[in-house]
mmCIF file of C-alpha atoms in Angstrom:
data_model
loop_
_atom_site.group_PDB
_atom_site.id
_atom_site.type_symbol
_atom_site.label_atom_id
_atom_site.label_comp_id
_atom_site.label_asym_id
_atom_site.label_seq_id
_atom_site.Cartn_x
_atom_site.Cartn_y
_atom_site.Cartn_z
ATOM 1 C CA UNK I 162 44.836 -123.950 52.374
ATOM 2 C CA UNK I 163 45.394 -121.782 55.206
ATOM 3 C CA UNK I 164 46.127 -118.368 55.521
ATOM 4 C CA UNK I 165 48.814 -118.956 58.387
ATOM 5 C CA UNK I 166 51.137 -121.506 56.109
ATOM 6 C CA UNK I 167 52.736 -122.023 53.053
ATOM 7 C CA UNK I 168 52.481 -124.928 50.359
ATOM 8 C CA UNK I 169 54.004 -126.224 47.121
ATOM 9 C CA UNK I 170 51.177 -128.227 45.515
ATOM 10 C CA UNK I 171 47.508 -127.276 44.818
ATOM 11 C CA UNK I 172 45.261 -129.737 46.019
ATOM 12 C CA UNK I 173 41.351 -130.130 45.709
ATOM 13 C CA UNK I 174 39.527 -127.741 48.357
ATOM 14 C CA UNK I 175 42.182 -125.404 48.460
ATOM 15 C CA UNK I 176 41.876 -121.609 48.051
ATOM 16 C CA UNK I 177 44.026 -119.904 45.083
ATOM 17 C CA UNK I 178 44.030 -116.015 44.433
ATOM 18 C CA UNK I 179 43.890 -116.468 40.514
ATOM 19 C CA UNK I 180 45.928 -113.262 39.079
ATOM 20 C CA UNK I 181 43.915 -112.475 35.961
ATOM 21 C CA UNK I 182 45.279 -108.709 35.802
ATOM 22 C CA UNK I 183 47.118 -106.103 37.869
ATOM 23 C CA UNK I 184 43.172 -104.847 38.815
ATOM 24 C CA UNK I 185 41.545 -107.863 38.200
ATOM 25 C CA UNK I 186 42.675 -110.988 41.089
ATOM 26 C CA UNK I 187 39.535 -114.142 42.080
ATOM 27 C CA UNK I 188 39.689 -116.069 44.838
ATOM 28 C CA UNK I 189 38.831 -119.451 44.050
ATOM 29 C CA UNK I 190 38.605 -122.659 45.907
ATOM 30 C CA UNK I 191 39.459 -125.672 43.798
ATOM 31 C CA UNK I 192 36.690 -128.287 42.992
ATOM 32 C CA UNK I 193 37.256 -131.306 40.141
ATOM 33 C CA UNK I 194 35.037 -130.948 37.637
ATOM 34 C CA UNK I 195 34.081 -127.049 38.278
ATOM 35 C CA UNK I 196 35.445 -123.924 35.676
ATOM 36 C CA UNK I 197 36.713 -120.508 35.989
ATOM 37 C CA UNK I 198 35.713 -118.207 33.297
ATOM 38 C CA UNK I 199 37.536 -115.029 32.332
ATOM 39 C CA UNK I 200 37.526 -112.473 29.496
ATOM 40 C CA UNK I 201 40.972 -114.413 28.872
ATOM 41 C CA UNK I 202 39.445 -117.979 28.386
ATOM 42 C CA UNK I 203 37.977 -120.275 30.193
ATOM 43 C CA UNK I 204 40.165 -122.639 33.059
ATOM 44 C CA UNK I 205 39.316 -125.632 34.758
ATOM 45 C CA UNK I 206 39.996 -126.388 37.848
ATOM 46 C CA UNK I 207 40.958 -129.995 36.966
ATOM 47 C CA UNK I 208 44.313 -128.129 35.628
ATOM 48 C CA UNK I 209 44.919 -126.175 38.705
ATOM 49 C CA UNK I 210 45.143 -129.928 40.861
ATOM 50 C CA UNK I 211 48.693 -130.734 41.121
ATOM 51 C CA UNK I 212 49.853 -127.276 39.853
ATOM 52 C CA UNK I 213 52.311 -125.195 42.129
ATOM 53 C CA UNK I 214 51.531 -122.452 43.711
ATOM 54 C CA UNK I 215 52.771 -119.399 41.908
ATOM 55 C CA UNK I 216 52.367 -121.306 38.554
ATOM 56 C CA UNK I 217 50.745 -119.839 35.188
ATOM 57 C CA UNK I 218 48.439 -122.123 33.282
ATOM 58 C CA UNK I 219 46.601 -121.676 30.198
ATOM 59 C CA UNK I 220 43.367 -121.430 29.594
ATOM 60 C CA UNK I 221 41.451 -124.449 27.762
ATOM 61 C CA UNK I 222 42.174 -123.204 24.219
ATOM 62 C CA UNK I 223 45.454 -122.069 24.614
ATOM 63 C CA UNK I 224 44.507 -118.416 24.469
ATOM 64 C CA UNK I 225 45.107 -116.540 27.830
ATOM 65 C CA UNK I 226 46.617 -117.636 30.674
ATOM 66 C CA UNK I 227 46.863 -116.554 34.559
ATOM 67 C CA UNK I 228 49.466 -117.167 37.596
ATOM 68 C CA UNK I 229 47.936 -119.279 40.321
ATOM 69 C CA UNK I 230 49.147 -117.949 44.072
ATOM 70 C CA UNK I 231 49.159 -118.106 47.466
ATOM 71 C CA UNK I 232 46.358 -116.452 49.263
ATOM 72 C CA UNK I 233 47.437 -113.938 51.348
ATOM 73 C CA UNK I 234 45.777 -110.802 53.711
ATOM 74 C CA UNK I 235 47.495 -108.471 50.486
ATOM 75 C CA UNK I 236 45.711 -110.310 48.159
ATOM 76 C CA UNK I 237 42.887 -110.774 49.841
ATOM 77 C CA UNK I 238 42.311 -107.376 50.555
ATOM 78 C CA UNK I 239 42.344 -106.452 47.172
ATOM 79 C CA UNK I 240 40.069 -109.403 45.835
ATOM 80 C CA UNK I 241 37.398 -109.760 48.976
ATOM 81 C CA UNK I 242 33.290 -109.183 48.923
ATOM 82 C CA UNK I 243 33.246 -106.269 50.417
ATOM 83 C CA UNK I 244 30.536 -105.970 53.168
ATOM 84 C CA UNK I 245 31.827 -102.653 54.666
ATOM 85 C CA UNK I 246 34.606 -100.401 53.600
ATOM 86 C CA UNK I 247 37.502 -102.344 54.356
ATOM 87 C CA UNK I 248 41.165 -100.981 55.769
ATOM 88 C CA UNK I 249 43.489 -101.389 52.983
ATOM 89 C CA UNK I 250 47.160 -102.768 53.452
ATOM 90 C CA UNK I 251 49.207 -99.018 53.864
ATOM 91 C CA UNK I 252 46.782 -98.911 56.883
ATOM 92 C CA UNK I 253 46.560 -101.775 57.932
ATOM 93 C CA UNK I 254 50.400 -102.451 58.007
ATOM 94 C CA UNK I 255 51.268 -99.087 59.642
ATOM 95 C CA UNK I 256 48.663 -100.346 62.389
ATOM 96 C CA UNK I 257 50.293 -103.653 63.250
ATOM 97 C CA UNK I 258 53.678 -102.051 63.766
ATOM 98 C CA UNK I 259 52.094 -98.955 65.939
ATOM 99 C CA UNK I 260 50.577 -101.241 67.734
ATOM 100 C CA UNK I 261 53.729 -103.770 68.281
ATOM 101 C CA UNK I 262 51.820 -106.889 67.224
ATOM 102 C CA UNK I 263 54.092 -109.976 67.079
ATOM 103 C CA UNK I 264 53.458 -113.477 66.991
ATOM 104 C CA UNK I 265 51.778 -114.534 70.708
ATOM 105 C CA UNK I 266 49.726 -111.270 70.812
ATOM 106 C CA UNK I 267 47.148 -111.269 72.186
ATOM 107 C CA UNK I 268 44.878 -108.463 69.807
ATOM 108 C CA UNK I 269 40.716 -107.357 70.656
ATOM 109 C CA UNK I 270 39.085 -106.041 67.029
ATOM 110 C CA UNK I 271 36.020 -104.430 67.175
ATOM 111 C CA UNK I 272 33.787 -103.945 63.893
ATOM 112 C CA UNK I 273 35.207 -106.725 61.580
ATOM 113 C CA UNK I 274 32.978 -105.900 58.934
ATOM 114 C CA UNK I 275 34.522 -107.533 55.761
ATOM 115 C CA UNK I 276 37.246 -109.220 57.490
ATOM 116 C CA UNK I 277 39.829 -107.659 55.634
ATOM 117 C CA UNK I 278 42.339 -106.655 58.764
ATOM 118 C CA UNK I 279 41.491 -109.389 60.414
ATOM 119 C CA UNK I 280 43.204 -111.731 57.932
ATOM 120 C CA UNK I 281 46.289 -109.713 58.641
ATOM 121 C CA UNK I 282 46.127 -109.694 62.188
ATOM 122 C CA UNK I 283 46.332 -113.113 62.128
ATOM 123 C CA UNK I 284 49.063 -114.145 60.218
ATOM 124 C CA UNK I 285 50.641 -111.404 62.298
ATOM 125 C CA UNK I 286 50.589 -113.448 65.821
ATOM 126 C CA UNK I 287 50.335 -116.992 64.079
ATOM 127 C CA UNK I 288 48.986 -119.878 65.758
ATOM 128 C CA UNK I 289 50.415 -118.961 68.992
ATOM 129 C CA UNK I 290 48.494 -115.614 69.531
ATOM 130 C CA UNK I 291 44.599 -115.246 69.608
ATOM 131 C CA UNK I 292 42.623 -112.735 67.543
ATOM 132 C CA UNK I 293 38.955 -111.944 69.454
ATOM 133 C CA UNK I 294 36.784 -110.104 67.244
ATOM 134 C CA UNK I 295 33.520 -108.566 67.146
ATOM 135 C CA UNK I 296 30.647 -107.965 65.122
ATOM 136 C CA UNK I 297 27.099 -106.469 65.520
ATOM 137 C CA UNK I 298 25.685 -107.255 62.892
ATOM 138 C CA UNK I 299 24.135 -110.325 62.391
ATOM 139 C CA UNK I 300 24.350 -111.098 58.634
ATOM 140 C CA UNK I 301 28.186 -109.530 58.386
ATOM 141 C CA UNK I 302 29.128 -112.139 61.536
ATOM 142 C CA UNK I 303 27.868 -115.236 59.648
ATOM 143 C CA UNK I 304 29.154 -114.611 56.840
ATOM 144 C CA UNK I 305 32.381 -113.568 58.472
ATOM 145 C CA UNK I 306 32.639 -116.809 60.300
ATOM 146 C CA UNK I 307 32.052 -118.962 57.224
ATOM 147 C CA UNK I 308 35.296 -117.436 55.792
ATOM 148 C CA UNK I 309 37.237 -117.851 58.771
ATOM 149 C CA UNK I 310 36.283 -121.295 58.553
ATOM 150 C CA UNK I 311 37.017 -121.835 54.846
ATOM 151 C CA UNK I 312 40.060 -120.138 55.187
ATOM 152 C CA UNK I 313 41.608 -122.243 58.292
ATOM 153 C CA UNK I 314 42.035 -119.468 60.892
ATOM 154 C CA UNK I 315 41.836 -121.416 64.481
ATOM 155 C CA UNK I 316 43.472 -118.367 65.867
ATOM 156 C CA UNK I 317 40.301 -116.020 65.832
ATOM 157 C CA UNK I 318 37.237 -115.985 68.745
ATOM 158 C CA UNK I 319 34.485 -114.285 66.918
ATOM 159 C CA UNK I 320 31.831 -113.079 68.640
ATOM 160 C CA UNK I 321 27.958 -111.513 67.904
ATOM 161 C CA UNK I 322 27.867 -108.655 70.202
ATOM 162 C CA UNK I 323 27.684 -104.411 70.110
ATOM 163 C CA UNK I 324 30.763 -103.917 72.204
ATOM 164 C CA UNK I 325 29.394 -100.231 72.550
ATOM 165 C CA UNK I 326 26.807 -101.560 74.848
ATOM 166 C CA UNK I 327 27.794 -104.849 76.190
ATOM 167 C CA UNK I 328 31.483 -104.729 76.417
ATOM 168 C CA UNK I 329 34.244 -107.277 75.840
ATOM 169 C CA UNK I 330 34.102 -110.047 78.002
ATOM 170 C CA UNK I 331 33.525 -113.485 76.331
ATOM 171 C CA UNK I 332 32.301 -116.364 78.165
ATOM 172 C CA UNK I 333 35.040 -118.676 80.091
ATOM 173 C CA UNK I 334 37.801 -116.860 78.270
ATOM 174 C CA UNK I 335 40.394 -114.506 79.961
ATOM 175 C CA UNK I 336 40.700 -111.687 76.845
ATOM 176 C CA UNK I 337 43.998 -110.656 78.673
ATOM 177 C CA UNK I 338 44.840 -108.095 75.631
ATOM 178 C CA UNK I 339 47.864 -106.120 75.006
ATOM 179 C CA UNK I 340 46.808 -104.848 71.253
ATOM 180 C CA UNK I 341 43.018 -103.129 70.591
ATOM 181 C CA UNK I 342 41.858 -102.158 67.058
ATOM 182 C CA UNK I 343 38.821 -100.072 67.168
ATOM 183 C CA UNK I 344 36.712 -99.536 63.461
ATOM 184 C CA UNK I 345 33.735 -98.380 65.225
ATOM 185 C CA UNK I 346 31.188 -95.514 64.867
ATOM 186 C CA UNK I 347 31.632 -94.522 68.252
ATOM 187 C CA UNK I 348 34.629 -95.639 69.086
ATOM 188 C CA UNK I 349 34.574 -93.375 72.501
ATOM 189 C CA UNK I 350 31.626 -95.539 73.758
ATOM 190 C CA UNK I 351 33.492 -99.154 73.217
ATOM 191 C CA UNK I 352 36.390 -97.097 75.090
ATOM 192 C CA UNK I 353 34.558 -97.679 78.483
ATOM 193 C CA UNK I 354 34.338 -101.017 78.875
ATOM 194 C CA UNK I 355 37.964 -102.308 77.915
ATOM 195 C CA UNK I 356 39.489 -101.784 81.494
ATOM 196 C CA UNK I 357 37.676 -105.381 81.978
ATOM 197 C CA UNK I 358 39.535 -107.265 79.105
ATOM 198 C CA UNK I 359 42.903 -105.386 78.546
ATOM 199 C CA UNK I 360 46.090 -106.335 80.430
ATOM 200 C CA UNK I 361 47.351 -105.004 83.602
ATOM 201 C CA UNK I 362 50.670 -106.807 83.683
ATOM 202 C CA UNK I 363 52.347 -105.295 80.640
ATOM 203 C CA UNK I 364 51.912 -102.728 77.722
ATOM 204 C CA UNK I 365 49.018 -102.336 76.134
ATOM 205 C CA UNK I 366 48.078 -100.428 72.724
ATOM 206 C CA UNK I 367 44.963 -99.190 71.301
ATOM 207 C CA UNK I 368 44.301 -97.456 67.721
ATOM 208 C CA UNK I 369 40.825 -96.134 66.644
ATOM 209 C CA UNK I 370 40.077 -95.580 62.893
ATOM 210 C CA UNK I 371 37.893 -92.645 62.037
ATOM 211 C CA UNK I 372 36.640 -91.199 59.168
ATOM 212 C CA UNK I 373 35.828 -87.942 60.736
ATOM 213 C CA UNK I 374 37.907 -85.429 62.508
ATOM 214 C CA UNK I 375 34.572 -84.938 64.990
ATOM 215 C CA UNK I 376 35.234 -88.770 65.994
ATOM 216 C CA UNK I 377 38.613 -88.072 66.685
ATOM 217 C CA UNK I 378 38.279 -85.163 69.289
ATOM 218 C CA UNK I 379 35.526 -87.422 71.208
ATOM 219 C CA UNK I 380 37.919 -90.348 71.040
ATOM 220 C CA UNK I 381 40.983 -88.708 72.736
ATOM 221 C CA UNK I 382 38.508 -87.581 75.107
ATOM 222 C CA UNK I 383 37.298 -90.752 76.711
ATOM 223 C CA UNK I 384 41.484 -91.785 75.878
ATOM 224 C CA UNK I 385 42.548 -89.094 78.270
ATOM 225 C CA UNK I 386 39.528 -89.825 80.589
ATOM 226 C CA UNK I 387 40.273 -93.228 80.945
ATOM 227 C CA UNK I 388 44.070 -92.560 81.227
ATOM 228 C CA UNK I 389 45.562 -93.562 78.126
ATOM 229 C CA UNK I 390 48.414 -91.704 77.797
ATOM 230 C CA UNK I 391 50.716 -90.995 74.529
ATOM 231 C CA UNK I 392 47.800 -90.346 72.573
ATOM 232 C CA UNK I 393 48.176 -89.281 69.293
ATOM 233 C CA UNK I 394 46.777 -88.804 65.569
ATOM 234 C CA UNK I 395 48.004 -89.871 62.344
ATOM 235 C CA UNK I 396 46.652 -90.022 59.161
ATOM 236 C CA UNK I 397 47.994 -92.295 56.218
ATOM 237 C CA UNK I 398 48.573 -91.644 52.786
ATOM 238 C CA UNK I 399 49.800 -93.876 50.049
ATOM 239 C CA UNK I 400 51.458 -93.126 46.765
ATOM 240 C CA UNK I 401 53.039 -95.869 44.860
ATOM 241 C CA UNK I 402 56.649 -96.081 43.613
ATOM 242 C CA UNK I 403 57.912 -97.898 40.196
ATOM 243 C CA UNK I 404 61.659 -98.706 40.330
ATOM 244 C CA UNK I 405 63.274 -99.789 37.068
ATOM 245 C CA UNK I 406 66.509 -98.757 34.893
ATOM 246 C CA UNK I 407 67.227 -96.561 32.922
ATOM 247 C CA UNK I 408 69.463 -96.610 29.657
ATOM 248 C CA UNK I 409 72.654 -93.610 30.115
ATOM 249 C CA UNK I 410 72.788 -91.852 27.459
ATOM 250 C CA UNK I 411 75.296 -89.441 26.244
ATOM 251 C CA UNK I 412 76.128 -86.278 23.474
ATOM 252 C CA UNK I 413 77.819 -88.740 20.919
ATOM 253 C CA UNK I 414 74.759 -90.108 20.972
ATOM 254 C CA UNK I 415 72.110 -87.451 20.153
ATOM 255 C CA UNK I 416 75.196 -86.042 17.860
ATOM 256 C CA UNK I 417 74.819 -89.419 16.061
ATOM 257 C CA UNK I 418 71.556 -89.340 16.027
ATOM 258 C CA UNK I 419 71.221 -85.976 14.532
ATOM 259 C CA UNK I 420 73.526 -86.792 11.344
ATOM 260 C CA UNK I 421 71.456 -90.080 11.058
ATOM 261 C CA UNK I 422 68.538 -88.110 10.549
ATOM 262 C CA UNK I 423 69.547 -85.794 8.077
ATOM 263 C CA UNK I 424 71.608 -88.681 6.063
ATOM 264 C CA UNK I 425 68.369 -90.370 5.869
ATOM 265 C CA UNK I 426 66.426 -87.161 4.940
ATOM 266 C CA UNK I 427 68.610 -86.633 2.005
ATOM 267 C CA UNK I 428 69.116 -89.921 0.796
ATOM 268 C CA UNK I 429 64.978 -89.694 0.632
ATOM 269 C CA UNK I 430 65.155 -86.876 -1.516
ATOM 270 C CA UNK I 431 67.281 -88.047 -3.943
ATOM 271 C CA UNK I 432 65.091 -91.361 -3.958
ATOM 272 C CA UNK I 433 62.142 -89.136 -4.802
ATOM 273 C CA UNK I 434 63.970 -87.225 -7.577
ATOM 274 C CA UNK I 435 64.949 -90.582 -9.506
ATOM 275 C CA UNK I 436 61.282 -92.120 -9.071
ATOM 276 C CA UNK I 437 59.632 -89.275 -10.796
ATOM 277 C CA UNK I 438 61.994 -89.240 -13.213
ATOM 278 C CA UNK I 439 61.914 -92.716 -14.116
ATOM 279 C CA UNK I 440 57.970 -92.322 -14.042
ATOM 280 C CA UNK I 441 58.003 -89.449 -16.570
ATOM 281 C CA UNK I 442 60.098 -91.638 -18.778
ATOM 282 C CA UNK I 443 57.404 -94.486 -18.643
ATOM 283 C CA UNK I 444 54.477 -91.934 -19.392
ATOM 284 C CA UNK I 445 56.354 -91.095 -22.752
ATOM 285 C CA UNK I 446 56.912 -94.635 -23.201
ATOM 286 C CA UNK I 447 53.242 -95.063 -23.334
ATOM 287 C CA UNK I 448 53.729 -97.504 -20.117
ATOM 288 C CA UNK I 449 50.871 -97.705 -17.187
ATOM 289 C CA UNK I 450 51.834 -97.572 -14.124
ATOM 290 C CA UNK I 451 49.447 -99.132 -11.253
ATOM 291 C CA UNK I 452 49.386 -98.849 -7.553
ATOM 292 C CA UNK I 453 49.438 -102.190 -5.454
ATOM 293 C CA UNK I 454 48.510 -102.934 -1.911
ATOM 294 C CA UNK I 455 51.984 -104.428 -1.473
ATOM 295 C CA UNK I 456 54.811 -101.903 -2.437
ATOM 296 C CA UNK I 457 53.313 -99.089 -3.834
ATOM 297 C CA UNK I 458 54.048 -99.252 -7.698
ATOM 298 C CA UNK I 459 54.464 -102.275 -10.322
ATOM 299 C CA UNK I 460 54.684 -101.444 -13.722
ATOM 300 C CA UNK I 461 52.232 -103.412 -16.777
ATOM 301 C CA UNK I 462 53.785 -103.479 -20.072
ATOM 302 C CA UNK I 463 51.895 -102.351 -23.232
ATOM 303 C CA UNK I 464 50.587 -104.686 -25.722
ATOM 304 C CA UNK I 465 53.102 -105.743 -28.221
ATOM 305 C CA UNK I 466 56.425 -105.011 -25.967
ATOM 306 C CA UNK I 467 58.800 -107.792 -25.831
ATOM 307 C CA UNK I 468 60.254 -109.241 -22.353
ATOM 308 C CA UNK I 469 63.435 -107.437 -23.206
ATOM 309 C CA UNK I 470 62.384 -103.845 -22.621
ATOM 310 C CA UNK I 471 63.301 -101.649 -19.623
ATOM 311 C CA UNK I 472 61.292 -102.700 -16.723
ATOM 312 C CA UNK I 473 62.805 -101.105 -13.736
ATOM 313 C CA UNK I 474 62.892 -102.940 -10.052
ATOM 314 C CA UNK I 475 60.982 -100.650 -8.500
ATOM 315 C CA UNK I 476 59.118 -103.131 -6.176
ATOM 316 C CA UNK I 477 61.561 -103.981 -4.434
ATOM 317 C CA UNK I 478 61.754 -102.973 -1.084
ATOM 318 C CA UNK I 479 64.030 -99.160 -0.120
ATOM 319 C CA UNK I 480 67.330 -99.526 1.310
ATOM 320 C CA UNK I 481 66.126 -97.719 4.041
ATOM 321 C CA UNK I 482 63.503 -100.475 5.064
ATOM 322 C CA UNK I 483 65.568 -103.101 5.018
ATOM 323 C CA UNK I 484 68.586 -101.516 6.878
ATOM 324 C CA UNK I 485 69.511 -103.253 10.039
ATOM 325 C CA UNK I 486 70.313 -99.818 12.176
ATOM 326 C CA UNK I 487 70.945 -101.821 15.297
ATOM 327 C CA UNK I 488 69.938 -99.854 18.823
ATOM 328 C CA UNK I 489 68.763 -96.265 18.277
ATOM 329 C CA UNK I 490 68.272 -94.807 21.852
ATOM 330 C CA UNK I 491 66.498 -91.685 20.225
ATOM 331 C CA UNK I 492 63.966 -93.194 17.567
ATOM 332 C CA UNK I 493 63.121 -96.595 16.115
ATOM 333 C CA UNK I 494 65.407 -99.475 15.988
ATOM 334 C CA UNK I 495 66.412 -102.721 17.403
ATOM 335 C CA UNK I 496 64.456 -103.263 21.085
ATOM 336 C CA UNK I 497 67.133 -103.907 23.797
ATOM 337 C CA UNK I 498 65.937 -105.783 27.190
ATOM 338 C CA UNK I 499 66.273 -103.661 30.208
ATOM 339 C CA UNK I 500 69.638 -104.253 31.983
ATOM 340 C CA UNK I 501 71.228 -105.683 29.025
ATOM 341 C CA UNK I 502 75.414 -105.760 30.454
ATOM 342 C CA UNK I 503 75.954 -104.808 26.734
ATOM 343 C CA UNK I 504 75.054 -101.417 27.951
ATOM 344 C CA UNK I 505 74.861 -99.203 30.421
ATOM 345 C CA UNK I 506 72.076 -98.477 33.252
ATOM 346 C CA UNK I 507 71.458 -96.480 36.446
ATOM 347 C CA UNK I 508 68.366 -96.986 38.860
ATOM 348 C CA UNK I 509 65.946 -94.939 38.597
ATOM 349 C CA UNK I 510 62.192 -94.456 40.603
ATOM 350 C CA UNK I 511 59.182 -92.549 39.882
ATOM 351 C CA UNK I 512 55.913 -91.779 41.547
ATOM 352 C CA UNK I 513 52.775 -91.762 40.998
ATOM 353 C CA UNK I 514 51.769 -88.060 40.386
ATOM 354 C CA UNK I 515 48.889 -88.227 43.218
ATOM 355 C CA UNK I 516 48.676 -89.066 47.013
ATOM 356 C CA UNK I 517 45.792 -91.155 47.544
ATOM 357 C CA UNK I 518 44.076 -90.001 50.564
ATOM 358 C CA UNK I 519 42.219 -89.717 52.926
ATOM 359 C CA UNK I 520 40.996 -93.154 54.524
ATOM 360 C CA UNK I 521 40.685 -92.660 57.614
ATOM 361 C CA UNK I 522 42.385 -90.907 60.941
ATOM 362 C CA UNK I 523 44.487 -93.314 63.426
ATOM 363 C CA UNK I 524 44.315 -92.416 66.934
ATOM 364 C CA UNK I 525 47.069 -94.230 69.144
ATOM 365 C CA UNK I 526 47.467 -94.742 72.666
ATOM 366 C CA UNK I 527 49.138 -96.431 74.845
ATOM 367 C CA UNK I 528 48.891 -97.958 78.931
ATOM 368 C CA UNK I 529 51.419 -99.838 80.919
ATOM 369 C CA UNK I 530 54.663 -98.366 79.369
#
């Protein structure tokens, strides 16, 4: 399964982003005979061959279940070992359209770390672009490479190398880049050698992510040095938004509501008067009365009294438990499904009460324009 296309059918070997939880999503490639084992049950992959994407199964005893979908950078982001702090999708996103990234771009990433961006640059310029990305470290580039494999990304050149020291240029290739992507340490350094790989023919666009506002200053220096032009900072933050509907509700209403209440209060009065009445009469009567688990009171006759003799319902169940109220908007009652035609709805949104910030600061530029 590829990152780049879409299909219907699960087949063996193919990767599936198995949605266990809002926070809890497993990548998993497919293998007959092989299990996946959550706090929800445990699912073999033998059930998850010939299943469509998007699907939910259960797990082997019927208790839990989880959706089956297609991998995607999104998802992947959020379910990925991570190797280095990763750039999360409200970055990443904002990035590819600062940038201008379309499909047949040609885009230079330096410091792929956990691979997380890379994923989305990608799918971003399809199989007709070319993603050429670097990586120091030794350990981080193997393993990188192994997932670029497993995951069926021809579009990507990855390459061993400190671009800080030894520049750009890969061997019998012409970089020819019009998109740059800088998650580097010293992002100023790596600045000095991409007048040998970036294009001369047409726009190009560079963004550096830094942590620290220190990196930043040195960054638009060697941008301004090496006469970038348009240079500016930005810094992303992300707060979530729920959309849903909301029920209108009006003054009948809470009038209606309000007489309910005290109906009710008073008819529980006067059902509390007449039980300790009636159990004052009993006590005289010489009758015990018992408490059971069920309804609260059931009476036991005394030796020698007939079948005949005043026994009183009282375990049956109140008038007011076995009312059918219908919808109450205010208080308990009959559960009505959101957007329900029966009533009536507006759209509402809320937020989530904090920004969630900071990541890291973007520094665009831009030559060629």
């Amino acid at each position: 399964m590829s990152f780049l296309y879409y299909k219907d059918v699960i087949e063996e070997g193919d990767l599936v982003m198995a949605f266990i939880s809002r926070n809890d999503i497993k990548p998993v490639i497919v293998k007959s005979g092989e299990t996946l084992n959550t706090r929800y049950g445990v699912f073999p992959h033998d059930l998850m061959i010939g299943a469509r994407y998007g699907e939910q199964i259960a797990s082997a005893k019927g208790y839990g279940f989880i959706h089956l979908l297609q991998p995607t950078p999104e998802l992947w982001t959020l379910s990925l070992p991570h190797r280095t702090q990763i750039v999360y999708t409200f970055d990443s996103s904002y990035v590819v359209q600062r940038l201008r990234v379309l499909p047949g771009s040609r885009v230079i990433e330096a410091g792929t770390g956990s691979g997380s961006f890379s994923h989305a640059f990608t799918r971003t310029i399809h199989s007709n672009g070319r993603l050429f990305s670097y990586e120091f470290h030794k350990p981080r580039y193997e393993e990188a490479k192994g997932e670029f494999e497993c995951h069926k990304l021809p579009n990507i050149t990855l390459t061993h190398r400190d671009v800080c020291t030894d520049g750009f240029k890969v061997d019998g290739v012409n970089v020819d880049g019009d998109a740059v992507f800088l998650d580097l340490p010293a992002p100023w350094e790596a600045i000095e050698h991409l007048d040998e790989v970036v294009a001369k023919d047409r726009r190009v666009s560079i963004c550096c992510f830094s942590p620290c506002i220190e990196q930043v200053v040195k960054t638009v220096e060697a941008l301004t040095a090496k006469k970038w032009n348009g240079i500016e900072m930005v810094e992303v933050a992300g707060r979530k938004w729920e959309a849903h509907r909301e029920m209108v509700r009006d003054v009948d209403e809470a009038v209606a509501r309000l007489k309910d209440i005290k109906k009710r209060a008073v008819a529980g009065l006067e059902r509390k008067r007449k039980l300790n009445q009636t159990s004052d009469e009993f006590e005289n009567e010489d009758i015990d009365i018992q408490t059971t688990e069920e309804n609260g009171i059931s009476l036991k006759e005394p030796a020698g009294k007939g079948e005949t003799d005043l026994k009183p319902k009282l375990d049956q169940k109140s008038d007011q438990n076995t009312k059918d109220r219908g919808y109450n908007p205010f208080g308990k009652g009959m559960r009505i499904r959101e957007g329900d035609p029966a009533y009536k709805w507006i759209n509402v949104t809320r937020s989530e009460p904090e920004v969630k910030s900071h990541t890291s600061y973007l520094t665009f530029a831009y030559r060629n324009q």
